[in-house]
């Protein structure tokens, strides 16, 4: 008897035992009692959610092939998304939102009018104002303001559309990150990447459709929920890949197991699952079968695409990668490779942008300078590399944090912080988008003289989400999923496509 | 004044009242036919009573209907027909009632009731047409066909008449169903210059030169949920380009006999106008999807391609245009590629990057005449294969990054006037070829790549603390 036959038989025997169990008297009596109860409840709550099935938008969910590509409602300009999230919230006032007036107020007490009725994460009492901790200049044909901290990025400003007046209503990291990526500050909603892979599938069936890469030494504060699938089928959650060691944990076959045995065991498992499916007709089983098959193919495809070492030296120089280490630049290069291979949504998180100034590591003039340097070259290289490969026209790149930073210097618990830092600021911050049909070299929205409140072009997270979905070919108001008796959508009940930044 | 508003109120009850005679009279006719059977004979005595109340209902509907027709919001011709048929129904039910009272021949009465049923049906249908618009009933049969503006192909946009060629087709597709001869919601007609200038119930809708004060434009910009938003939420909305065109026309004076070249054009409107020239005005200009619909591609071929690992799907739901991606197809054999040819009308986006595509196989690619986007990066093709693409007149974007093609092959593509972007990074195209390239393809964005991000000392410097 070969190994394969042995495997087959063992699993099948277990499956058969399970079936036999279904025929026992004890099982029958218990299930009938419970079943009747459930039936009664079902009819008591009758109709809950039943009607939604007809409305379940036009997206057909095929449980046997959950990730096959699907057509969007209208032809979108973007095929994939790379979202670069600076977890901790970088300071717009040191990067893009130039406020010379704020310089004049540097060191003065904050006017009471800015503090009235306001609640901050750490600022207490009356803080001092803090001028921009950088020199600014205008670049490109679009004359966009960029600080001296981003010498490389300033050369590509004509590729991007800045959103200068983004607002949020969450002043803590985790809820603000959730709001940005799932449309709700509370846990439980699917993330944007899950929505997108649910709606569009993915073009490469050997790789996950939604990949998450993290750097900066820590996870985003919102944890894995920020790439979770919420109430969408679980195949749509983000797959976190690592940029050093195995890209996905346990992707290699263990010692003593060769590819043939792996294949035989997966076939055996799928056979048992197939039997199970024929018995119960539960579509989740079909998803499970297809996931096993994908995992098997991924064992070959993922290490190949996740290996940046086979990229030529000049590409490594361009991105400023550090092969063998785990860093943002490596992840950026990976993002390009993944998008090139047809991955739908690549989500990057870079931790460590929380510039409070309570220590040197998060001071605007010490630790943050290292952070700017760690992303500047890589992001610039990403935009240029996508562009020269003809991928920028079909790849939407988004950059930003979960909120902004105050024009005031942080005084934690009323005490001046030892280093220069700013507190969390919800009313106005900067995001930018590029590629995927977004207007080139444009700035939308404006803040007041000190960057405190939006003056024009105010947008919310929902508007950004609506715009991303629009570029992919969805009307965010029609893109729904039935759950708990009502259709849910990413943008909940808000969101307006920002037409001004669409080319 | 009070009297007037009371008549208005009665008029508005017409759509409710009409259902009474319809139901009651049909019931009377039904009973009449049922009495053929002996066991239903007991119904006989109630028929006159039912007829009587049906007649009362018909008369009440006539009165309220007459009052409603005075509002003048409806197509006069249709209203007249509906009105006289309604009166006929009332009269007929009266005659039938009287005949019954005189207990005339039963079979006679039965045949008269058939006529009454027909009369009620036709009148009711006309009434429905008045409220819901022409073709409401049949529209469910071809619901999928989105109402699209049919711009006539405009050969020379400079000479095009702004109103007749551009504005009117938009109004016709999106506004006429409620604001023209058939119906005049809000007493507004938009189907002639005079009536447009006249406006409707709430005054003028068009203030030449002031788009932001003209109701015609203002209401389009209201949020979709707003009660005053036009067209109403359930109706086909104007596309982005159509909104821009209307706005531009009104803000440049809303002239009815101007040509495009006589009006000032903003930066925003220029590309929209240009897109009209090729006859795809109501489509979004940059999506690379043709505006004209196409028949469905051969499903057996599509399925064969899918089996071969090719990701081939429609570019959008409700579109038959196809997008194909060979990212996981492995090697491409001629037997697979030749299937594409039978989808040549539908296939508009084709991605063959990193495949083993050879020059000889390019014949199959070149046969896909509808292609607008073609990606051939990192394939073994050379100039020999590239020149075959001369036939792809619809091509807007071509990617030959990482191939052996040279300036010679690219120059063969000069004829492709629609080519908007060309990616030639890592090819045999040299920087010395640049001027020649520019001359050959003046309209295209050509990207030769080789971008560098110079190393700065600060890139790797780390501040220690």
mmCIF file of C-alpha atoms in Angstrom, chain A residues 58-59 68-77 79 151-152 203-206 314-315 318 341 360-361 365-367 369-370 373 377 380-381 384 387-391 393-394 470 477 499, chain B residues 224 240 284 286-289 311 313-317 323 325 327-328 349 351 354 373 375 378 397 399 401 421 423 425-426 447 449-456 458-459 461-463 465:
data_model
loop_
_atom_site.group_PDB
_atom_site.id
_atom_site.type_symbol
_atom_site.label_atom_id
_atom_site.label_comp_id
_atom_site.label_asym_id
_atom_site.label_seq_id
_atom_site.Cartn_x
_atom_site.Cartn_y
_atom_site.Cartn_z
ATOM 1 C CA UNK A 58 -24.938 42.193 -8.863
ATOM 2 C CA UNK A 59 -21.885 40.559 -7.376
ATOM 3 C CA UNK A 68 -11.702 34.393 -9.717
ATOM 4 C CA UNK A 69 -11.704 37.827 -11.343
ATOM 5 C CA UNK A 70 -15.100 39.500 -11.714
ATOM 6 C CA UNK A 71 -16.229 42.440 -13.796
ATOM 7 C CA UNK A 72 -16.910 45.703 -11.962
ATOM 8 C CA UNK A 73 -20.254 47.468 -12.573
ATOM 9 C CA UNK A 74 -18.518 49.930 -14.891
ATOM 10 C CA UNK A 75 -15.093 49.833 -16.500
ATOM 11 C CA UNK A 76 -12.687 51.144 -13.887
ATOM 12 C CA UNK A 77 -9.472 52.976 -14.590
ATOM 13 C CA UNK A 79 -6.854 47.452 -11.658
ATOM 14 C CA UNK A 151 14.151 65.714 -1.191
ATOM 15 C CA UNK A 152 13.309 62.789 -3.484
ATOM 16 C CA UNK A 203 -6.136 38.031 -11.543
ATOM 17 C CA UNK A 204 -3.470 35.693 -10.273
ATOM 18 C CA UNK A 205 -4.984 32.552 -8.810
ATOM 19 C CA UNK A 206 -1.617 31.405 -7.458
ATOM 20 C CA UNK A 314 20.041 49.280 -9.990
ATOM 21 C CA UNK A 315 16.488 48.612 -8.844
ATOM 22 C CA UNK A 318 16.663 53.071 -6.794
ATOM 23 C CA UNK A 341 1.925 39.741 -10.843
ATOM 24 C CA UNK A 360 13.925 61.337 21.051
ATOM 25 C CA UNK A 361 12.591 58.424 19.010
ATOM 26 C CA UNK A 365 13.601 66.917 14.927
ATOM 27 C CA UNK A 366 15.207 63.572 15.833
ATOM 28 C CA UNK A 367 13.402 60.258 15.320
ATOM 29 C CA UNK A 369 13.866 62.624 10.475
ATOM 30 C CA UNK A 370 14.919 58.980 10.325
ATOM 31 C CA UNK A 373 14.434 59.237 5.192
ATOM 32 C CA UNK A 377 13.489 57.359 -1.601
ATOM 33 C CA UNK A 380 9.661 58.089 -5.080
ATOM 34 C CA UNK A 381 11.165 54.994 -6.666
ATOM 35 C CA UNK A 384 8.756 56.211 -11.052
ATOM 36 C CA UNK A 387 5.390 54.701 -14.343
ATOM 37 C CA UNK A 388 8.177 53.376 -16.537
ATOM 38 C CA UNK A 389 6.637 49.906 -16.525
ATOM 39 C CA UNK A 390 3.300 51.292 -17.670
ATOM 40 C CA UNK A 391 1.704 50.180 -14.419
ATOM 41 C CA UNK A 393 -2.032 54.153 -15.190
ATOM 42 C CA UNK A 394 -3.725 51.044 -13.782
ATOM 43 C CA UNK A 470 -14.957 54.639 -8.137
ATOM 44 C CA UNK A 477 -23.619 53.435 -2.918
ATOM 45 C CA UNK A 499 -14.449 64.265 -8.703
ATOM 46 C CA UNK B 224 -29.142 62.694 -5.660
ATOM 47 C CA UNK B 240 -20.145 63.634 -16.012
ATOM 48 C CA UNK B 284 -16.074 58.722 -19.753
ATOM 49 C CA UNK B 286 -10.387 57.979 -20.545
ATOM 50 C CA UNK B 287 -11.660 54.478 -19.901
ATOM 51 C CA UNK B 288 -10.552 52.986 -23.203
ATOM 52 C CA UNK B 289 -13.949 51.371 -23.718
ATOM 53 C CA UNK B 311 -8.311 35.332 -17.096
ATOM 54 C CA UNK B 313 -13.851 38.656 -18.288
ATOM 55 C CA UNK B 314 -16.072 41.479 -19.528
ATOM 56 C CA UNK B 315 -14.539 44.876 -18.739
ATOM 57 C CA UNK B 316 -17.766 45.795 -16.954
ATOM 58 C CA UNK B 317 -21.051 44.202 -16.006
ATOM 59 C CA UNK B 323 -10.362 41.981 -21.055
ATOM 60 C CA UNK B 325 -4.890 38.525 -18.896
ATOM 61 C CA UNK B 327 -0.610 36.246 -16.049
ATOM 62 C CA UNK B 328 -1.174 32.659 -14.941
ATOM 63 C CA UNK B 349 -7.723 44.900 -23.311
ATOM 64 C CA UNK B 351 -2.215 41.561 -21.186
ATOM 65 C CA UNK B 354 6.056 37.805 -19.345
ATOM 66 C CA UNK B 373 -4.894 48.472 -24.494
ATOM 67 C CA UNK B 375 0.599 44.951 -22.848
ATOM 68 C CA UNK B 378 9.055 41.135 -21.212
ATOM 69 C CA UNK B 397 -2.032 52.269 -24.961
ATOM 70 C CA UNK B 399 3.446 48.501 -23.533
ATOM 71 C CA UNK B 401 8.806 47.310 -21.904
ATOM 72 C CA UNK B 421 0.602 56.160 -24.325
ATOM 73 C CA UNK B 423 5.985 52.437 -22.910
ATOM 74 C CA UNK B 425 11.559 51.275 -21.192
ATOM 75 C CA UNK B 426 14.335 48.654 -21.466
ATOM 76 C CA UNK B 447 7.829 56.845 -21.679
ATOM 77 C CA UNK B 449 11.831 55.126 -18.409
ATOM 78 C CA UNK B 450 15.369 54.731 -17.015
ATOM 79 C CA UNK B 451 14.387 56.948 -14.122
ATOM 80 C CA UNK B 452 16.865 57.134 -11.317
ATOM 81 C CA UNK B 453 16.557 58.337 -7.794
ATOM 82 C CA UNK B 454 19.977 59.795 -7.027
ATOM 83 C CA UNK B 455 21.625 58.671 -3.837
ATOM 84 C CA UNK B 456 21.882 61.477 -1.293
ATOM 85 C CA UNK B 458 21.101 61.782 3.962
ATOM 86 C CA UNK B 459 19.348 58.691 2.567
ATOM 87 C CA UNK B 461 22.363 58.603 7.491
ATOM 88 C CA UNK B 462 20.631 57.680 10.714
ATOM 89 C CA UNK B 463 20.372 60.059 13.630
ATOM 90 C CA UNK B 465 19.844 58.955 20.069
#
